[in-house]
Amino acid sequence: MRSTPFYLAALGLCAGIGAGALFLGSEEPEAPPSAEQTNGANPGAESDSGGTVLDRDKDSSSRDDNRFSLGAATDVNLGFTDEGDAQPAEPPQPETEKSAPLPSCSLTSTPAKYVAYKDWDRTLLDYTYKLPKDYAPNDLVSVGRAGLRGNGMVREFVVADLKKMGEAAAKAGAPIEIQSGYRSYADQEATFQRWVNTTNKEHALVASARAGHSEHQLGTVIDVRSKGEGRAPWSYEDWADTKAGAWMLENSWKYGFILSYPKGESETTCYMYESWHFRYMGIDGAREIHESGHTLREYLWSRQDNS
């Protein structure tokens, strides 16, 4: 058996010492700062609220890597944790398809993408998108069919859950009535013009939706008021502070209704906060929106064909 020549053993020892010194002498880079999401604020409308968009693509996190440099063009990940345990390097993750970002609130009149009556839970209406003038569901019935006092009509399939919601509110000691329901294109045109005449157009744009842009034309929206008080919900400083308003804010989603224009979200929803304006999205849809923490406009935008 031949012994290993001395000069080979010495060479191996030097190489080991050199590599160790190279690693110990390197500095771990600081984690890059996390990007911030921005929120904005824009004015709103009678049944609708306005503005800038959250950049969800900026919601990112960073991972500290133990790295050392072998040269200007090479960066090697050793896969060490903070405790020093060697870990296999993570495999590259496939890129996920990103939906188009939520557009800012642009005061235009573009036909909505989904305007068939069967698309009631997919139709997006805001500062930009609108319904055609002749959109008028043929299954409208009085809100009285739901056992509630008040004005207006809703589509027939809304009645069952509206009735359950009214009964639950009454049982909780927070009875409700309906201030308004369906509005035709012509009705909304007159409503908006009244705002212009009594204030000015600039204020009208934040207090009332233009004709075609109002969710009321869908026949799946209700403005809710407190029972027996004889006051419109917008006559309060904040109707959500009343017993009925607070109950609706907390429980409406359980019966398929979502607040379209929540407080503090005007920049996202395009309209001012309206504590009384609820859109029926069905039990499953409302639960999904509620649990997501997103506004109705964000949810509907995610369901558009934005390719």
mmCIF file of C-alpha atoms in Angstrom:
data_model
loop_
_atom_site.group_PDB
_atom_site.id
_atom_site.type_symbol
_atom_site.label_atom_id
_atom_site.label_comp_id
_atom_site.label_asym_id
_atom_site.label_seq_id
_atom_site.Cartn_x
_atom_site.Cartn_y
_atom_site.Cartn_z
ATOM 1 C CA MET A 1 0.000 0.000 0.000
ATOM 2 C CA ARG A 2 1.456 3.356 -1.041
ATOM 3 C CA SER A 3 1.304 6.376 1.276
ATOM 4 C CA THR A 4 -0.154 9.676 0.010
ATOM 5 C CA PRO A 5 2.601 12.077 -0.941
ATOM 6 C CA PHE A 6 3.060 14.871 1.571
ATOM 7 C CA TYR A 7 2.564 17.672 -0.930
ATOM 8 C CA LEU A 8 -0.943 16.396 -1.891
ATOM 9 C CA ALA A 9 -2.045 16.282 1.753
ATOM 10 C CA ALA A 10 -0.756 19.779 2.329
ATOM 11 C CA LEU A 11 -2.570 21.040 -0.750
ATOM 12 C CA GLY A 12 -5.862 19.612 0.484
ATOM 13 C CA LEU A 13 -5.423 21.197 3.905
ATOM 14 C CA CYS A 14 -4.782 24.624 2.391
ATOM 15 C CA ALA A 15 -7.810 24.385 0.139
ATOM 16 C CA GLY A 16 -10.072 23.585 3.100
ATOM 17 C CA ILE A 17 -8.748 26.502 5.124
ATOM 18 C CA GLY A 18 -9.170 28.868 2.174
ATOM 19 C CA ALA A 19 -12.787 27.921 1.561
ATOM 20 C CA GLY A 20 -13.636 28.336 5.224
ATOM 21 C CA ALA A 21 -12.076 31.767 5.332
ATOM 22 C CA LEU A 22 -13.965 32.781 2.208
ATOM 23 C CA PHE A 23 -17.306 31.816 3.720
ATOM 24 C CA LEU A 24 -16.640 33.322 7.163
ATOM 25 C CA GLY A 25 -15.497 36.578 5.650
ATOM 26 C CA SER A 26 -18.607 37.148 3.543
ATOM 27 C CA GLU A 27 -21.483 39.402 4.752
ATOM 28 C CA GLU A 28 -25.114 38.301 4.655
ATOM 29 C CA PRO A 29 -27.035 40.889 2.595
ATOM 30 C CA GLU A 30 -29.904 42.765 4.166
ATOM 31 C CA ALA A 31 -33.395 41.647 3.197
ATOM 32 C CA PRO A 32 -34.887 44.005 0.616
ATOM 33 C CA PRO A 33 -37.555 46.336 2.013
ATOM 34 C CA SER A 34 -41.104 45.033 1.560
ATOM 35 C CA ALA A 35 -43.270 47.005 -0.849
ATOM 36 C CA GLU A 36 -46.158 48.987 0.577
ATOM 37 C CA GLN A 37 -49.707 48.794 -0.577
ATOM 38 C CA THR A 38 -51.358 52.125 -1.156
ATOM 39 C CA ASN A 39 -54.854 53.200 -0.372
ATOM 40 C CA GLY A 40 -56.466 56.312 -1.702
ATOM 41 C CA ALA A 41 -59.672 58.184 -1.583
ATOM 42 C CA ASN A 42 -62.033 59.520 -4.149
ATOM 43 C CA PRO A 43 -65.571 60.825 -3.912
ATOM 44 C CA GLY A 44 -68.723 58.852 -4.500
ATOM 45 C CA ALA A 45 -72.333 58.605 -5.540
ATOM 46 C CA GLU A 46 -75.851 58.164 -4.319
ATOM 47 C CA SER A 47 -75.608 54.485 -4.379
ATOM 48 C CA ASP A 48 -72.115 54.208 -5.398
ATOM 49 C CA SER A 49 -68.351 55.518 -3.988
ATOM 50 C CA GLY A 50 -64.555 56.601 -5.879
ATOM 51 C CA GLY A 51 -60.756 56.396 -6.753
ATOM 52 C CA THR A 52 -57.312 54.878 -6.999
ATOM 53 C CA VAL A 53 -56.388 51.273 -7.042
ATOM 54 C CA LEU A 54 -54.604 49.012 -4.598
ATOM 55 C CA ASP A 55 -51.561 47.465 -6.200
ATOM 56 C CA ARG A 56 -51.905 43.877 -5.037
ATOM 57 C CA ASP A 57 -48.822 42.944 -7.071
ATOM 58 C CA LYS A 58 -46.760 44.890 -4.540
ATOM 59 C CA ASP A 59 -47.783 42.665 -1.635
ATOM 60 C CA SER A 60 -44.583 40.677 -1.491
ATOM 61 C CA SER A 61 -42.318 39.144 1.146
ATOM 62 C CA SER A 62 -38.592 38.508 1.039
ATOM 63 C CA ARG A 63 -36.437 35.689 2.385
ATOM 64 C CA ASP A 64 -32.924 36.176 3.826
ATOM 65 C CA ASP A 65 -30.388 33.994 1.988
ATOM 66 C CA ASN A 66 -26.917 33.046 3.226
ATOM 67 C CA ARG A 67 -24.837 33.780 0.173
ATOM 68 C CA PHE A 68 -21.226 34.266 -0.791
ATOM 69 C CA SER A 69 -19.823 35.587 -4.013
ATOM 70 C CA LEU A 70 -17.471 33.662 -6.256
ATOM 71 C CA GLY A 71 -17.145 36.559 -8.644
ATOM 72 C CA ALA A 72 -18.964 39.514 -10.090
ATOM 73 C CA ALA A 73 -21.207 37.351 -12.249
ATOM 74 C CA THR A 74 -21.950 34.498 -9.820
ATOM 75 C CA ASP A 75 -24.167 34.380 -6.727
ATOM 76 C CA VAL A 76 -24.483 31.066 -4.938
ATOM 77 C CA ASN A 77 -27.158 30.130 -2.410
ATOM 78 C CA LEU A 78 -25.765 27.754 0.195
ATOM 79 C CA GLY A 79 -29.193 27.011 1.623
ATOM 80 C CA PHE A 80 -28.402 27.699 5.278
ATOM 81 C CA THR A 81 -31.067 28.704 7.778
ATOM 82 C CA ASP A 82 -30.528 31.280 10.509
ATOM 83 C CA GLU A 83 -29.651 28.411 12.881
ATOM 84 C CA GLY A 84 -26.900 27.266 10.548
ATOM 85 C CA ASP A 85 -28.550 24.001 9.503
ATOM 86 C CA ALA A 86 -27.977 23.057 5.916
ATOM 87 C CA GLN A 87 -31.180 22.919 3.911
ATOM 88 C CA PRO A 88 -31.708 21.950 0.298
ATOM 89 C CA ALA A 89 -32.158 24.959 -1.954
ATOM 90 C CA GLU A 90 -35.792 25.664 -2.805
ATOM 91 C CA PRO A 91 -36.759 24.734 -6.343
ATOM 92 C CA PRO A 92 -37.801 27.659 -8.564
ATOM 93 C CA GLN A 93 -41.516 28.383 -8.344
ATOM 94 C CA PRO A 94 -43.536 28.599 -11.544
ATOM 95 C CA GLU A 95 -44.913 32.023 -12.337
ATOM 96 C CA THR A 96 -48.595 32.382 -11.575
ATOM 97 C CA GLU A 97 -50.893 34.151 -13.961
ATOM 98 C CA LYS A 98 -51.835 37.583 -12.660
ATOM 99 C CA SER A 99 -55.169 39.194 -13.383
ATOM 100 C CA ALA A 100 -55.264 42.692 -14.765
ATOM 101 C CA PRO A 101 -55.053 45.302 -12.001
ATOM 102 C CA LEU A 102 -58.213 46.982 -10.804
ATOM 103 C CA PRO A 103 -58.590 50.120 -12.922
ATOM 104 C CA SER A 104 -58.743 53.560 -11.395
ATOM 105 C CA CYS A 105 -62.094 55.305 -11.270
ATOM 106 C CA SER A 106 -62.427 56.881 -14.698
ATOM 107 C CA LEU A 107 -65.479 59.016 -15.434
ATOM 108 C CA THR A 108 -66.445 57.465 -18.755
ATOM 109 C CA SER A 109 -69.342 55.402 -20.121
ATOM 110 C CA THR A 110 -68.222 51.991 -21.320
ATOM 111 C CA PRO A 111 -70.788 49.194 -21.794
ATOM 112 C CA ALA A 112 -70.519 46.608 -19.029
ATOM 113 C CA LYS A 113 -69.158 43.241 -20.157
ATOM 114 C CA TYR A 114 -71.923 41.139 -18.620
ATOM 115 C CA VAL A 115 -75.415 42.522 -19.130
ATOM 116 C CA ALA A 116 -77.543 39.408 -19.591
ATOM 117 C CA TYR A 117 -80.190 39.063 -16.881
ATOM 118 C CA LYS A 118 -78.610 35.773 -15.828
ATOM 119 C CA ASP A 119 -75.344 37.619 -15.103
ATOM 120 C CA TRP A 120 -76.824 39.617 -12.200
ATOM 121 C CA ASP A 121 -74.036 38.424 -9.866
ATOM 122 C CA ARG A 122 -71.273 39.271 -12.347
ATOM 123 C CA THR A 123 -72.244 42.668 -13.721
ATOM 124 C CA LEU A 124 -69.771 45.377 -12.764
ATOM 125 C CA LEU A 125 -71.105 48.936 -12.607
ATOM 126 C CA ASP A 126 -68.990 51.891 -11.533
ATOM 127 C CA TYR A 127 -67.707 55.242 -12.843
ATOM 128 C CA THR A 128 -66.711 53.502 -16.074
ATOM 129 C CA TYR A 129 -69.087 50.617 -16.787
ATOM 130 C CA LYS A 130 -72.789 51.019 -17.435
ATOM 131 C CA LEU A 131 -75.944 49.096 -18.346
ATOM 132 C CA PRO A 132 -77.877 49.719 -21.543
ATOM 133 C CA LYS A 133 -80.845 52.060 -21.386
ATOM 134 C CA ASP A 134 -83.343 49.238 -21.949
ATOM 135 C CA TYR A 135 -82.041 46.952 -19.189
ATOM 136 C CA ALA A 136 -85.208 46.147 -17.231
ATOM 137 C CA PRO A 137 -85.645 42.666 -15.671
ATOM 138 C CA ASN A 138 -89.076 41.145 -16.316
ATOM 139 C CA ASP A 139 -89.287 39.316 -12.967
ATOM 140 C CA LEU A 140 -89.552 42.351 -10.674
ATOM 141 C CA VAL A 141 -91.897 42.040 -7.693
ATOM 142 C CA SER A 142 -92.803 44.289 -4.758
ATOM 143 C CA VAL A 143 -90.581 44.181 -1.670
ATOM 144 C CA GLY A 144 -93.827 43.558 0.187
ATOM 145 C CA ARG A 145 -93.545 39.952 -1.007
ATOM 146 C CA ALA A 146 -90.699 39.628 1.487
ATOM 147 C CA GLY A 147 -92.957 40.770 4.308
ATOM 148 C CA LEU A 148 -91.246 44.140 4.550
ATOM 149 C CA ARG A 149 -92.779 47.583 4.507
ATOM 150 C CA GLY A 150 -91.344 50.155 2.180
ATOM 151 C CA ASN A 151 -90.930 51.118 -1.431
ATOM 152 C CA GLY A 152 -89.701 49.526 -4.584
ATOM 153 C CA MET A 153 -89.253 46.228 -6.314
ATOM 154 C CA VAL A 154 -86.609 43.534 -6.512
ATOM 155 C CA ARG A 155 -86.127 40.536 -8.761
ATOM 156 C CA GLU A 156 -88.234 37.589 -7.661
ATOM 157 C CA PHE A 157 -85.325 35.304 -6.756
ATOM 158 C CA VAL A 158 -84.142 37.860 -4.179
ATOM 159 C CA VAL A 159 -87.366 37.662 -2.149
ATOM 160 C CA ALA A 160 -86.732 34.456 -0.171
ATOM 161 C CA ASP A 161 -83.433 35.591 1.345
ATOM 162 C CA LEU A 162 -84.692 39.148 1.803
ATOM 163 C CA LYS A 163 -87.601 37.748 3.812
ATOM 164 C CA LYS A 164 -85.268 35.687 6.006
ATOM 165 C CA MET A 165 -83.063 38.707 6.598
ATOM 166 C CA GLY A 166 -86.022 40.881 7.571
ATOM 167 C CA GLU A 167 -87.274 38.251 10.008
ATOM 168 C CA ALA A 168 -83.827 37.839 11.576
ATOM 169 C CA ALA A 169 -83.400 41.598 11.966
ATOM 170 C CA ALA A 170 -86.788 41.896 13.675
ATOM 171 C CA LYS A 171 -85.983 38.983 15.987
ATOM 172 C CA ALA A 172 -82.741 40.719 16.949
ATOM 173 C CA GLY A 173 -84.665 43.883 17.857
ATOM 174 C CA ALA A 174 -83.342 45.769 14.828
ATOM 175 C CA PRO A 175 -86.289 45.769 12.384
ATOM 176 C CA ILE A 176 -85.766 47.150 8.894
ATOM 177 C CA GLU A 177 -87.791 48.601 6.026
ATOM 178 C CA ILE A 178 -86.909 49.230 2.404
ATOM 179 C CA GLN A 179 -86.248 52.789 1.330
ATOM 180 C CA SER A 180 -85.882 51.952 -2.364
ATOM 181 C CA GLY A 181 -85.228 49.097 -4.759
ATOM 182 C CA TYR A 182 -85.155 48.881 -8.546
ATOM 183 C CA ARG A 183 -84.733 52.073 -10.541
ATOM 184 C CA SER A 184 -85.038 52.259 -14.297
ATOM 185 C CA TYR A 185 -82.564 54.138 -16.461
ATOM 186 C CA ALA A 186 -85.045 57.021 -16.697
ATOM 187 C CA ASP A 187 -85.629 57.038 -12.927
ATOM 188 C CA GLN A 188 -81.901 57.269 -12.275
ATOM 189 C CA GLU A 189 -81.506 59.980 -14.894
ATOM 190 C CA ALA A 190 -84.089 62.072 -13.013
ATOM 191 C CA THR A 191 -82.487 61.304 -9.647
ATOM 192 C CA PHE A 192 -79.071 62.416 -10.830
ATOM 193 C CA GLN A 193 -80.465 65.584 -12.400
ATOM 194 C CA ARG A 194 -82.156 66.513 -9.104
ATOM 195 C CA TRP A 195 -78.781 66.386 -7.424
ATOM 196 C CA VAL A 196 -77.302 68.589 -10.131
ATOM 197 C CA ASN A 197 -80.151 71.093 -9.768
ATOM 198 C CA THR A 198 -80.066 71.255 -5.976
ATOM 199 C CA THR A 199 -76.270 71.289 -5.589
ATOM 200 C CA ASN A 200 -73.955 71.213 -8.610
ATOM 201 C CA LYS A 201 -72.628 68.609 -11.009
ATOM 202 C CA GLU A 202 -69.398 68.127 -9.118
ATOM 203 C CA HIS A 203 -71.291 67.270 -5.947
ATOM 204 C CA ALA A 204 -73.860 65.214 -7.848
ATOM 205 C CA LEU A 205 -71.103 62.949 -9.147
ATOM 206 C CA VAL A 206 -70.155 62.054 -5.578
ATOM 207 C CA ALA A 207 -73.726 61.813 -4.322
ATOM 208 C CA SER A 208 -75.536 59.985 -7.120
ATOM 209 C CA ALA A 209 -74.713 57.569 -9.927
ATOM 210 C CA ARG A 210 -75.277 58.648 -13.493
ATOM 211 C CA ALA A 211 -78.030 56.849 -15.405
ATOM 212 C CA GLY A 212 -76.882 53.388 -16.441
ATOM 213 C CA HIS A 213 -74.130 53.319 -13.808
ATOM 214 C CA SER A 214 -76.426 52.687 -10.837
ATOM 215 C CA GLU A 215 -76.644 49.201 -9.324
ATOM 216 C CA HIS A 216 -80.311 49.885 -8.602
ATOM 217 C CA GLN A 217 -81.085 49.227 -12.271
ATOM 218 C CA LEU A 218 -80.092 45.586 -11.748
ATOM 219 C CA GLY A 219 -83.132 44.934 -9.546
ATOM 220 C CA THR A 220 -80.936 43.200 -6.962
ATOM 221 C CA VAL A 221 -80.167 46.246 -4.810
ATOM 222 C CA ILE A 222 -81.995 47.700 -1.823
ATOM 223 C CA ASP A 223 -81.542 50.841 0.211
ATOM 224 C CA VAL A 224 -82.460 49.902 3.784
ATOM 225 C CA ARG A 225 -83.845 52.097 6.580
ATOM 226 C CA SER A 226 -84.858 51.615 10.210
ATOM 227 C CA LYS A 227 -88.445 50.468 10.662
ATOM 228 C CA GLY A 228 -90.946 52.959 12.013
ATOM 229 C CA GLU A 229 -88.641 55.974 12.192
ATOM 230 C CA GLY A 230 -89.831 57.638 9.006
ATOM 231 C CA ARG A 231 -86.347 58.827 8.101
ATOM 232 C CA ALA A 232 -84.252 58.152 5.032
ATOM 233 C CA PRO A 233 -81.022 56.407 6.027
ATOM 234 C CA TRP A 234 -78.887 59.155 4.505
ATOM 235 C CA SER A 235 -80.463 61.716 6.852
ATOM 236 C CA TYR A 236 -78.376 60.299 9.716
ATOM 237 C CA GLU A 237 -74.763 61.226 10.290
ATOM 238 C CA ASP A 238 -74.095 57.504 9.856
ATOM 239 C CA TRP A 239 -77.016 55.108 9.633
ATOM 240 C CA ALA A 240 -74.653 52.277 10.623
ATOM 241 C CA ASP A 241 -74.693 53.741 14.147
ATOM 242 C CA THR A 242 -78.395 52.942 14.519
ATOM 243 C CA LYS A 243 -79.498 49.555 15.803
ATOM 244 C CA ALA A 244 -80.826 48.459 12.419
ATOM 245 C CA GLY A 245 -77.818 49.835 10.553
ATOM 246 C CA ALA A 246 -75.337 48.132 12.863
ATOM 247 C CA TRP A 247 -77.192 44.832 12.556
ATOM 248 C CA MET A 248 -77.191 45.036 8.755
ATOM 249 C CA LEU A 249 -73.507 45.853 8.643
ATOM 250 C CA GLU A 250 -72.729 42.824 10.774
ATOM 251 C CA ASN A 251 -75.186 40.273 9.399
ATOM 252 C CA SER A 252 -76.402 41.094 5.882
ATOM 253 C CA TRP A 253 -73.814 38.861 4.193
ATOM 254 C CA LYS A 254 -75.284 35.816 5.935
ATOM 255 C CA TYR A 255 -78.432 36.330 3.856
ATOM 256 C CA GLY A 256 -76.679 37.068 0.571
ATOM 257 C CA PHE A 257 -76.415 40.870 0.761
ATOM 258 C CA ILE A 258 -73.173 42.861 0.565
ATOM 259 C CA LEU A 259 -72.565 46.518 1.369
ATOM 260 C CA SER A 260 -71.453 47.928 -1.986
ATOM 261 C CA TYR A 261 -69.687 51.035 -0.717
ATOM 262 C CA PRO A 262 -68.081 50.467 2.704
ATOM 263 C CA LYS A 263 -66.484 53.162 4.832
ATOM 264 C CA GLY A 264 -62.925 54.118 3.962
ATOM 265 C CA GLU A 265 -62.983 52.428 0.539
ATOM 266 C CA SER A 266 -64.070 55.294 -1.709
ATOM 267 C CA GLU A 267 -60.870 55.181 -3.733
ATOM 268 C CA THR A 268 -61.488 51.534 -4.525
ATOM 269 C CA THR A 269 -65.264 51.533 -4.982
ATOM 270 C CA CYS A 270 -65.481 54.844 -6.892
ATOM 271 C CA TYR A 271 -68.298 56.148 -4.708
ATOM 272 C CA MET A 272 -68.723 57.592 -1.250
ATOM 273 C CA TYR A 273 -69.547 55.471 1.781
ATOM 274 C CA GLU A 274 -73.206 54.383 1.869
ATOM 275 C CA SER A 275 -74.181 52.424 4.943
ATOM 276 C CA TRP A 276 -77.646 51.624 3.563
ATOM 277 C CA HIS A 277 -76.919 50.334 0.031
ATOM 278 C CA PHE A 278 -76.861 46.525 -0.201
ATOM 279 C CA ARG A 279 -76.546 44.362 -3.298
ATOM 280 C CA TYR A 280 -77.759 40.783 -3.392
ATOM 281 C CA MET A 281 -74.980 38.397 -4.457
ATOM 282 C CA GLY A 282 -76.478 35.107 -3.277
ATOM 283 C CA ILE A 283 -75.517 33.235 -0.110
ATOM 284 C CA ASP A 284 -72.319 31.702 -1.504
ATOM 285 C CA GLY A 285 -71.175 34.836 -3.303
ATOM 286 C CA ALA A 286 -71.749 37.070 -0.294
ATOM 287 C CA ARG A 287 -69.893 34.661 1.982
ATOM 288 C CA GLU A 288 -66.960 34.554 -0.414
ATOM 289 C CA ILE A 289 -66.767 38.356 -0.588
ATOM 290 C CA HIS A 290 -67.115 38.722 3.177
ATOM 291 C CA GLU A 291 -64.378 36.211 3.914
ATOM 292 C CA SER A 292 -62.032 37.665 1.299
ATOM 293 C CA GLY A 293 -62.052 41.105 2.877
ATOM 294 C CA HIS A 294 -62.324 42.663 -0.576
ATOM 295 C CA THR A 295 -64.832 45.227 -1.699
ATOM 296 C CA LEU A 296 -67.624 44.223 -4.043
ATOM 297 C CA ARG A 297 -65.983 46.092 -6.917
ATOM 298 C CA GLU A 298 -62.710 44.197 -6.426
ATOM 299 C CA TYR A 299 -64.570 40.893 -6.327
ATOM 300 C CA LEU A 300 -66.556 41.675 -9.478
ATOM 301 C CA TRP A 301 -63.437 42.858 -11.310
ATOM 302 C CA SER A 302 -61.789 39.505 -10.540
ATOM 303 C CA ARG A 303 -64.745 37.794 -12.263
ATOM 304 C CA GLN A 304 -64.480 39.795 -15.471
ATOM 305 C CA ASP A 305 -62.789 38.390 -18.555
ATOM 306 C CA ASN A 306 -59.807 40.735 -18.516
ATOM 307 C CA SER A 307 -57.651 38.838 -20.968
#
